[in-house]
Amino acid sequence: MLDLALSPIRQHKPDKLRQLGIMSLNGMFDEMDGAGVLRQAVTELLPGDIAIVSSFGADSVVLLHMVAEVDRTLPVYFLETGKHFPETLAYVETLKRHLGLANVIALHPDPSDVARFDAGGDLWETDPDSCCHIRKTEPLDARVSGLGGWVTGRKRFQTAERGVLPHFELTADDRIKVNPLAYFSDADITAYKLKYGLPEHPLYSKGYKSIGCAPCTSVVAEGEDPRAGRWRGLNKKECGIHFDFNGAIAKPMAAQELNLFKDGKFIADPFRPWVEGDDPAAARYTHIPLPVFLDNRDAVLANPHPLGLLVSPGDKVELARGDLDRFVSIAINFPAFTDGRGYSSARLLVERYGYKGELRAVGDVLHDQISHMRRCGITAFVVRHEPTKKALIEGKLATVDIFYQPVGLTEIPLGTRPFLRRRAVENA
Amino acid sequence: MYRYDEFDAAFVQERTAQFSDQVARRLTGDLNEDQFRPLRLMNGLYLQLHAYMLRIAVPYGTMNARQMRMLAHIARTYDRGYGHFTTRQNIQFNWPKLRDVPRILADLASVEMHSIQTSGNCIRNITTDQFAGAAADEIIDPRPVAEILRQWSSLHPEFSYLPRKFKIAMTGATADRAAIRFHDIGLQATTSKLGEIGWQVWVGGGLGRTPMIGKMISGFVPHEHLLAYLESILRVYNRYGRRDNKFKARIKILVHEEGLDSIRQQVEEEFAHLKGGVLTLPQEELDRITRYFAQPDYELVNQTTVDVAREKIVNPPYGRWLERNLNAHRQPGYVSVTISLKPVGGAPGDATDTQMDAIADLAERYSANELRVSHEQNIVLPHVKVTDLPAVYAALVDQGLADGNAGQITDIICCPGLDFCALANARSIPLAQELTRKFQSPERQAEIGDLKIKISGCINACGHHHVGHIGILGVEKKGTELYQITVGGDATENAAIGDILGHGFVADAVPDAIERLVDTYIARRTSADEPFITAYRRLGKEPFKEALYGNA
Ligand code: SF4
Ligand code: SF4
């Protein structure tokens, strides 16, 4: 087996020719020839230098079947988070047997991390991002981050943003993503399973459509279409999405100080600040400044990754009004708390342009402005000021909870009495 | 007048609790002064030259006796026995201690008062005609709408961090006694072609460093859409008002730089979205609020006039008081009485705790329990029976409040100046005192007639010097206090900004300079019926310039 630890550290050097070379591969395969794509990747493109990661979830069997067709001895990584359903663990064994997979490698979290951060085993509940981080990101990263590429199970029909998913992609840091199932629809998956008589995940028949760790899947499975809501709740409800191991090896979580206050508690922020020079076409988990977005609109719209939008004072939100759905989060920047332009921006986004994603305040976010921000539709707060954090944690925000003026979407409807007035809705 | 319901009471209580918490955090250091400043300002708490100053809102200048007594109580208990009524129809206390402020606010809340938004870059206390609801020349009583605006603007979450402070003034009468053309927004009641009553909206007026007369942005906005229209203006201002330079941050600069037409277009665009939405004012609500401002139960009285000429002979001080300090009332047999806070040698606008208590008694007994604070820093008893005038006058004499000088040269508007204000360049109160002494003779004042002197200690123009018939501005030049004199300003519907005629004067030279202006006017007026301001408009600058500086 390849010694991963010795893999060369890659240079971050996007190379135009290489990019063209990769892109040209995209025309070579029949849309449905996933196995052909996979074979090309593991034998020609990156022999010994590519990772296949599988969640052994409801749809994983299709890709794994292709792996078996190409080479049963290829390493397949499975994230043994310690939080899986017993059914999933049983399914791993079933598939190994059924497909003859000879090299399934379970990646376990570092026991000292678990002892340190999740001694009680309930971190997923309070801080799923960190839970995913120690149970998925870290173990996987340690093994595969030095590799030249990885194979994903992404399908272009999964979400609107993936409408342009190709077979081969080159990432900003010069690695290759391979998407053998790029052209598969859900119906194709079902047909494929049927055609080859592949065993289903035991929970699939019980109504689970998207299966990850046990504690988090139950939440996800309740919705009618789990993927439709995948990026919606972002930080809490949909575990594992930052680490989309069907997709990218994402590393959304920077140094984990819990600065994002949302849904009544501080959680790790999957977003990192936009840095001058970031590539709008490839950036992920960052808030693209509105002017940058406007200048690179096509690239951003084609960018398949979760992205946010940064609205600073002076920015005209109306210029992006048709594209707001593209962003899972919009950050309203308050460079100084005395600059109140963000309140108008927030109200326009929510009340006039119907933005429904996460709306967060960033910058000089302080105790005494938070209730105003909430009323203007802001739901999340990136807080650095310690006394403010403390007040939020302790639920001791000094606020006036009855209002004189109809502001925001939850305020009293027209014509009802008393005019102008309402009490605050419970705002976590 | 308006009475708090449970909602208003709860609102003020929560706000008081919130500010108490903020003060506590300031005292423990959780809030630094930078963070505390905007919060205390939004609660009317300034840091002045010597101490904190607390400014308390008197919404649209209206109060009852109980409230006035509470102000007396605060003056007595937490301050040095007096309060200062301001040109914003507010009252300021100059010596409260920070730790007492939550208690003061709680006391105020118990009489339905507060200090919310008397400062800070938010929508300030709305001001109006001090004779509102009583004046004979009124189209409508502006107070119900003013109350609705007070509610709409209180802790408005979108407009609490504007580029700069924002002042709205309104008048329901044809004569403008609220200086609406010198406010960020001025509202003038008007009647549409169809006979419907609504509002003419003026925008971008203001004093300060760059005085400007407001411009009419809309000729008619009906009541029901007024809030949506104002929210539209505020939103445009909040988004596009300048924030790079504090001196250019008022809406007047935005209107001036972008042009009225462009601002109007932006406001109209916003208004097109907001009109007919949640801010539409239901008629029932307007009616409901209006009921709070129902006329008092007037008595039908036989005597409807006073023989001022006779009284002037029998009792000259009383006669002069009758002649100067009464305003025509819509109800026969009633008048509005101005209580002058401008005694000779006094600090304009100051009242002691005992005087406030006495004024409260008068309001209760003789004025349907109502009081007004005027932007001219006087107090008004709005509904006084003509037959009660002698009794009212006698009580005022006891309190040293019976000066019959309303609108005369000693009825000076004056800001606190260097005696209190950290921003001041020069003293203003001592100068006002000096002027009142110089012109104290009643005969001399009567001879001069209507003449408004307004004094500001610095360019911020809290004393409205730009719109004084004679304005005096404290400036500092190479370490000496100088006073710049302007002439010809007018705050009324004939809005004008005073002209600077030449260099400034040292303090000692000011009273004589004013006297020369006055003498020039008297010498050149067509008759005793031609007021100073009219004569100035007719004669132009030259004679007055010559009076000040000679014809060198
Ligand atoms: S999916 Fe849930 S349980 Fe699994 S690692 Fe993430 S947070 Fe933890
Ligand atoms: S005009 Fe100037 S000196 Fe007078 S009160 Fe205002 S800021 Fe102070």
XYZ file of N, CA, C and O in Angstrom, chain A residues 155-274:
480
model
N -23.629 14.209 -7.950
C -24.443 14.109 -9.152
C -24.902 15.516 -9.521
O -25.267 16.298 -8.651
N -24.912 15.802 -10.772
C -25.248 17.178 -11.139
C -26.710 17.508 -10.883
O -27.086 18.664 -10.785
N -27.532 16.500 -10.720
C -28.948 16.798 -10.504
C -29.293 17.003 -9.036
O -30.418 17.251 -8.676
N -28.300 16.855 -8.199
C -28.606 16.949 -6.785
C -29.116 18.338 -6.381
O -30.048 18.468 -5.623
N -28.454 19.333 -6.875
C -28.926 20.677 -6.562
C -28.706 21.562 -7.777
O -27.943 21.236 -8.668
N -29.369 22.662 -7.725
C -29.299 23.567 -8.872
C -27.868 23.995 -9.166
O -27.450 24.085 -10.302
N -27.114 24.225 -8.088
C -25.755 24.725 -8.312
C -24.879 23.729 -9.044
O -23.863 24.075 -9.608
N -25.255 22.465 -8.942
C -24.386 21.484 -9.578
C -24.801 21.193 -11.011
O -24.386 20.205 -11.600
N -25.622 22.029 -11.515
C -26.128 21.810 -12.861
C -25.040 21.687 -13.919
O -25.273 21.167 -15.001
N -23.840 22.166 -13.612
C -22.799 22.147 -14.631
C -21.660 21.199 -14.263
O -20.569 21.309 -14.771
N -21.944 20.268 -13.383
C -20.874 19.393 -12.896
C -20.250 18.559 -14.028
O -20.933 17.834 -14.726
N -18.924 18.665 -14.213
C -18.262 17.849 -15.226
C -17.685 16.555 -14.622
O -17.703 16.387 -13.405
N -17.168 15.692 -15.446
C -16.524 14.474 -14.938
C -15.236 14.785 -14.199
O -14.943 14.203 -13.173
N -14.465 15.718 -14.753
C -13.167 16.044 -14.142
C -13.103 17.538 -13.819
O -13.504 18.364 -14.630
N -12.584 17.837 -12.658
C -12.430 19.248 -12.273
C -11.049 19.452 -11.686
O -10.517 18.576 -11.009
N -10.532 20.650 -11.898
C -9.271 21.000 -11.264
C -9.575 22.043 -10.183
O -10.235 23.037 -10.428
N -9.083 21.774 -8.980
C -9.383 22.714 -7.891
C -8.365 23.843 -7.879
O -7.342 23.775 -8.548
N -8.672 24.829 -7.070
C -7.798 25.992 -6.995
C -6.402 25.593 -6.527
O -5.410 26.209 -6.902
N -6.339 24.563 -5.684
C -5.009 24.162 -5.218
C -4.451 23.014 -6.063
O -3.671 22.191 -5.581
N -4.896 22.953 -7.291
C -4.250 22.078 -8.262
C -4.465 20.595 -7.996
O -3.596 19.775 -8.248
N -5.592 20.271 -7.472
C -5.896 18.856 -7.321
C -7.074 18.516 -8.218
O -7.767 19.391 -8.735
N -7.261 17.224 -8.390
C -8.284 16.820 -9.350
C -9.456 16.162 -8.634
O -9.271 15.282 -7.784
N -10.610 16.619 -8.965
C -11.813 15.990 -8.452
C -12.420 15.183 -9.585
O -12.561 15.682 -10.696
N -12.780 13.974 -9.259
C -13.338 13.097 -10.284
C -14.771 12.762 -9.897
O -15.038 12.336 -8.768
N -15.679 12.987 -10.823
C -17.101 12.785 -10.536
C -17.713 11.775 -11.490
O -18.388 12.140 -12.448
N -17.496 10.503 -11.236
C -17.989 9.495 -12.199
C -19.507 9.548 -12.372
O -20.018 9.210 -13.427
N -20.204 10.004 -11.324
C -21.670 9.991 -11.417
C -22.236 11.341 -11.865
O -23.428 11.604 -11.687
N -21.377 12.160 -12.427
C -21.790 13.528 -12.735
C -23.116 13.612 -13.483
O -23.912 14.507 -13.252
N -23.372 12.693 -14.368
C -24.580 12.797 -15.201
C -25.736 11.937 -14.709
O -26.759 11.837 -15.371
N -25.550 11.316 -13.548
C -26.607 10.438 -13.047
C -27.721 11.235 -12.383
O -27.467 12.124 -11.585
N -28.933 10.875 -12.709
C -30.067 11.424 -11.974
C -30.456 10.403 -10.911
O -29.935 9.280 -10.894
N -31.355 10.783 -10.033
C -31.811 9.824 -9.032
C -32.383 8.583 -9.694
O -32.185 7.456 -9.240
N -33.096 8.804 -10.786
C -33.694 7.659 -11.482
C -32.601 6.750 -12.053
O -32.722 5.520 -12.018
N -31.511 7.366 -12.531
C -30.400 6.560 -13.059
C -29.798 5.687 -11.958
O -29.423 4.538 -12.180
N -29.690 6.280 -10.780
C -29.128 5.541 -9.645
C -29.986 4.315 -9.352
O -29.508 3.181 -9.217
N -31.279 4.571 -9.248
C -32.205 3.481 -8.951
C -32.123 2.399 -10.033
O -32.045 1.195 -9.743
N -32.075 2.853 -11.277
C -32.015 1.901 -12.389
C -30.719 1.084 -12.332
O -30.718 -0.141 -12.562
N -29.642 1.763 -11.994
C -28.336 1.100 -11.928
C -28.339 0.010 -10.867
O -27.904 -1.114 -11.072
N -28.885 0.393 -9.693
C -28.951 -0.576 -8.599
C -29.742 -1.806 -9.025
O -29.371 -2.948 -8.743
N -30.814 -1.514 -9.708
C -31.714 -2.591 -10.136
C -31.024 -3.499 -11.141
O -31.034 -4.729 -11.040
N -30.379 -2.840 -12.099
C -29.742 -3.570 -13.197
C -28.711 -4.566 -12.677
O -28.638 -5.698 -13.140
N -27.924 -4.126 -11.668
C -26.866 -5.015 -11.170
C -27.262 -5.748 -9.898
O -26.442 -6.415 -9.273
N -28.522 -5.601 -9.511
C -28.999 -6.318 -8.329
C -28.191 -5.983 -7.081
O -27.795 -6.862 -6.318
N -27.934 -4.701 -6.881
C -27.082 -4.313 -5.766
C -27.865 -4.263 -4.457
O -29.014 -3.818 -4.436
N -27.237 -4.662 -3.368
C -27.953 -4.646 -2.078
C -28.196 -3.214 -1.591
O -27.324 -2.354 -1.726
N -29.385 -2.985 -1.036
C -29.724 -1.665 -0.501
C -29.228 -1.544 0.938
O -29.106 -2.544 1.646
N -29.031 -0.293 1.320
C -28.771 -0.027 2.732
C -29.998 -0.459 3.525
O -31.126 -0.154 3.123
N -29.792 -1.144 4.647
C -30.948 -1.668 5.380
C -31.941 -0.583 5.798
O -33.126 -0.854 5.964
N -31.466 0.625 5.965
C -32.378 1.674 6.425
C -33.138 2.334 5.275
O -34.105 3.063 5.490
N -32.695 2.061 4.072
C -33.308 2.726 2.919
C -34.796 2.404 2.846
O -35.642 3.289 2.648
N -35.117 1.144 3.072
C -36.525 0.735 2.986
C -37.340 1.348 4.122
O -38.555 1.393 4.083
N -36.642 1.829 5.156
C -37.384 2.435 6.270
C -37.599 3.930 6.066
O -38.017 4.639 6.970
N -37.256 4.396 4.909
C -37.580 5.794 4.601
C -36.403 6.735 4.712
O -36.539 7.931 4.456
N -35.244 6.218 5.109
C -34.078 7.108 5.160
C -33.509 7.282 3.761
O -33.196 6.306 3.091
N -33.402 8.491 3.360
C -32.946 8.715 1.993
C -31.467 9.105 1.935
O -30.777 8.868 0.965
N -31.034 9.756 2.971
C -29.651 10.227 2.999
C -29.117 9.829 4.354
O -29.620 10.279 5.369
N -28.122 8.961 4.353
C -27.751 8.355 5.621
C -26.319 8.706 6.000
O -25.369 8.440 5.269
N -26.199 9.355 7.146
C -24.872 9.657 7.671
C -24.782 9.097 9.063
O -25.266 7.995 9.322
N -24.207 9.872 9.985
C -24.143 9.425 11.365
C -25.550 9.323 11.943
O -26.429 10.114 11.601
N -25.707 8.416 12.879
C -27.036 8.171 13.438
C -27.669 9.413 14.067
O -28.806 9.757 13.742
N -26.952 10.099 14.955
C -27.653 11.197 15.631
C -28.093 12.295 14.669
O -29.109 12.948 14.889
N -27.340 12.487 13.643
C -27.643 13.600 12.763
C -28.581 13.213 11.629
O -29.329 14.029 11.119
N -28.540 12.000 11.250
C -29.374 11.560 10.148
C -30.855 11.610 10.492
O -31.670 11.975 9.677
N -31.166 11.279 11.715
C -32.581 11.272 12.061
C -33.208 12.634 11.779
O -34.339 12.709 11.320
N -32.449 13.674 12.040
C -32.975 15.006 11.784
C -33.169 15.224 10.282
O -34.216 15.622 9.824
N -32.157 14.866 9.570
C -32.177 15.109 8.131
C -33.255 14.299 7.443
O -33.906 14.773 6.530
N -33.467 13.092 7.938
C -34.346 12.185 7.217
C -35.805 12.584 7.297
O -36.622 12.085 6.546
N -36.138 13.451 8.179
C -37.547 13.782 8.311
C -38.075 14.594 7.142
O -39.231 14.468 6.776
N -37.232 15.377 6.581
C -37.690 16.227 5.481
C -38.050 15.397 4.260
O -37.642 14.254 4.109
N -38.797 15.991 3.397
C -39.221 15.247 2.212
C -38.055 15.018 1.246
O -37.872 13.940 0.723
N -37.281 16.068 1.078
C -36.125 15.943 0.203
C -34.895 16.480 0.926
O -34.669 17.673 0.968
N -34.123 15.581 1.482
C -33.028 16.020 2.350
C -32.056 16.945 1.643
O -31.562 17.899 2.232
N -31.816 16.726 0.397
C -30.801 17.553 -0.245
C -31.299 18.976 -0.508
O -30.509 19.906 -0.511
N -32.582 19.050 -0.714
C -33.126 20.386 -0.954
C -32.801 21.299 0.219
O -32.566 22.482 0.056
N -32.787 20.711 1.405
C -32.560 21.541 2.581
C -31.129 21.506 3.078
O -30.818 22.067 4.109
N -30.278 20.875 2.327
C -28.942 20.620 2.852
C -28.202 21.840 3.343
O -27.582 21.816 4.375
N -28.233 22.870 2.577
C -27.423 24.030 2.951
C -28.228 25.077 3.699
O -27.762 26.129 3.990
N -29.446 24.734 3.920
C -30.303 25.740 4.518
C -29.953 26.012 5.984
O -29.664 27.104 6.387
N -29.972 24.971 6.779
C -29.748 25.177 8.207
C -28.282 25.297 8.540
O -27.907 25.594 9.652
N -27.489 25.014 7.585
C -26.068 25.245 7.602
C -25.310 24.800 8.830
O -24.455 23.964 8.741
N -25.596 25.359 9.980
C -24.696 25.098 11.076
C -25.195 24.071 12.051
O -24.457 23.563 12.853
N -26.435 23.769 12.006
C -26.897 22.907 13.062
C -27.586 21.681 12.523
O -27.160 20.564 12.759
N -28.624 21.906 11.788
C -29.517 20.790 11.530
C -28.874 19.742 10.631
O -29.192 18.579 10.707
N -28.001 20.164 9.756
C -27.545 19.210 8.776
C -26.077 18.914 8.891
O -25.224 19.500 8.289
N -25.908 17.963 9.727
C -24.598 17.541 10.069
C -23.839 16.998 8.886
O -24.412 16.373 8.026
N -22.580 17.237 8.897
C -21.760 16.584 7.885
C -21.712 17.327 6.579
O -21.004 16.932 5.672
N -22.466 18.397 6.453
C -22.504 19.014 5.143
C -21.251 19.809 4.839
O -20.880 19.987 3.707
N -20.611 20.277 5.882
C -19.400 21.051 5.621
C -18.338 20.116 5.145
O -17.458 20.448 4.406
N -18.427 18.941 5.673
C -17.511 17.959 5.207
C -18.302 17.062 4.285
O -18.855 16.065 4.674
N -18.406 17.474 3.095
C -19.242 16.758 2.148
C -18.400 15.649 1.544
O -17.772 15.821 0.526
N -18.362 14.511 2.230
C -17.385 13.540 1.751
C -17.854 12.776 0.531
O -17.160 11.965 -0.015
N -19.055 13.047 0.110
C -19.395 12.608 -1.236
C -18.766 13.566 -2.233
O -18.667 13.299 -3.410
N -18.425 14.720 -1.711
C -17.967 15.764 -2.618
C -16.545 16.148 -2.301
O -15.617 15.399 -2.493
N -16.411 17.299 -1.785
C -15.076 17.829 -1.620
C -14.508 17.481 -0.265
O -15.223 17.202 0.672
N -13.205 17.517 -0.208
C -12.581 17.439 1.096
C -12.529 18.865 1.602
O -11.582 19.593 1.402
N -13.602 19.227 2.189
C -13.696 20.614 2.577
C -13.024 20.797 3.925
O -13.027 19.908 4.751
N -12.457 21.938 4.111
C -11.926 22.236 5.434
C -12.465 23.586 5.858
O -11.768 24.579 5.916
N -13.723 23.630 6.094
C -14.342 24.910 6.326
C -13.994 25.505 7.682
O -14.109 26.693 7.880
N -13.648 24.676 8.601
C -13.515 25.207 9.941
C -12.096 25.616 10.255
O -11.199 24.793 10.322
N -11.942 26.860 10.461
C -10.629 27.375 10.815
C -10.410 27.122 12.302
O -11.074 26.295 12.886
N -9.516 27.829 12.864
C -9.267 27.684 14.291
C -10.596 27.797 15.010
O -11.331 28.752 14.823
N -10.906 26.817 15.795
C -12.272 26.754 16.260
C -12.566 27.535 17.509
O -12.755 26.997 18.572
N -12.626 28.812 17.351
C -13.190 29.624 18.396
C -14.652 29.722 18.033
O -14.982 29.909 16.863
N -15.512 29.603 18.992
C -16.923 29.624 18.644
C -17.424 31.066 18.670
O -17.759 31.599 19.711
N -17.469 31.660 17.513
C -17.823 33.078 17.444
C -19.184 33.336 16.832
O -19.675 34.447 16.847
N -19.750 32.292 16.267
C -21.010 32.505 15.554
C -22.177 32.188 16.474
O -22.349 31.046 16.908
N -22.959 33.216 16.758
C -24.126 33.013 17.610
C -25.352 32.825 16.738
O -25.717 33.688 15.965
N -25.954 31.668 16.897
C -27.077 31.343 16.034
C -27.993 30.363 16.745
O -27.506 29.480 17.452
N -29.258 30.516 16.556
C -30.219 29.625 17.191
C -29.948 29.469 18.681
O -30.036 28.376 19.233
N -29.580 30.559 19.314
C -29.474 30.523 20.764
C -28.165 30.025 21.318
O -28.031 29.863 22.522
N -27.196 29.734 20.463
C -25.908 29.355 21.044
C -24.746 29.674 20.121
O -24.941 29.957 18.945
N -23.576 29.624 20.724
C -22.368 29.844 19.946
C -21.921 28.550 19.308
O -21.841 27.519 19.969
N -21.628 28.616 18.044
C -21.185 27.426 17.332
C -19.976 27.797 16.474
O -19.666 28.972 16.303
N -19.328 26.769 15.982
C -18.188 27.014 15.108
C -18.702 27.558 13.786
O -19.760 27.170 13.302
N -17.956 28.451 13.230
C -18.376 29.093 11.996
C -17.767 28.368 10.805
O -16.547 28.300 10.679
N -18.582 27.793 9.941
C -18.009 27.100 8.792
C -17.383 28.062 7.782
O -16.634 27.640 6.915
N -17.708 29.340 7.916
C -17.182 30.305 6.950
C -15.876 30.912 7.439
O -15.657 31.068 8.632
N -15.047 31.221 6.471
C -13.853 31.992 6.801
C -13.932 33.309 6.040
O -14.636 33.402 5.036
N -13.238 34.310 6.513
C -13.344 35.598 5.846
C -12.783 35.548 4.427
O -11.851 34.804 4.151
N -13.383 36.317 3.574
C -12.877 36.489 2.218
C -11.510 37.154 2.290
O -11.285 38.062 3.077
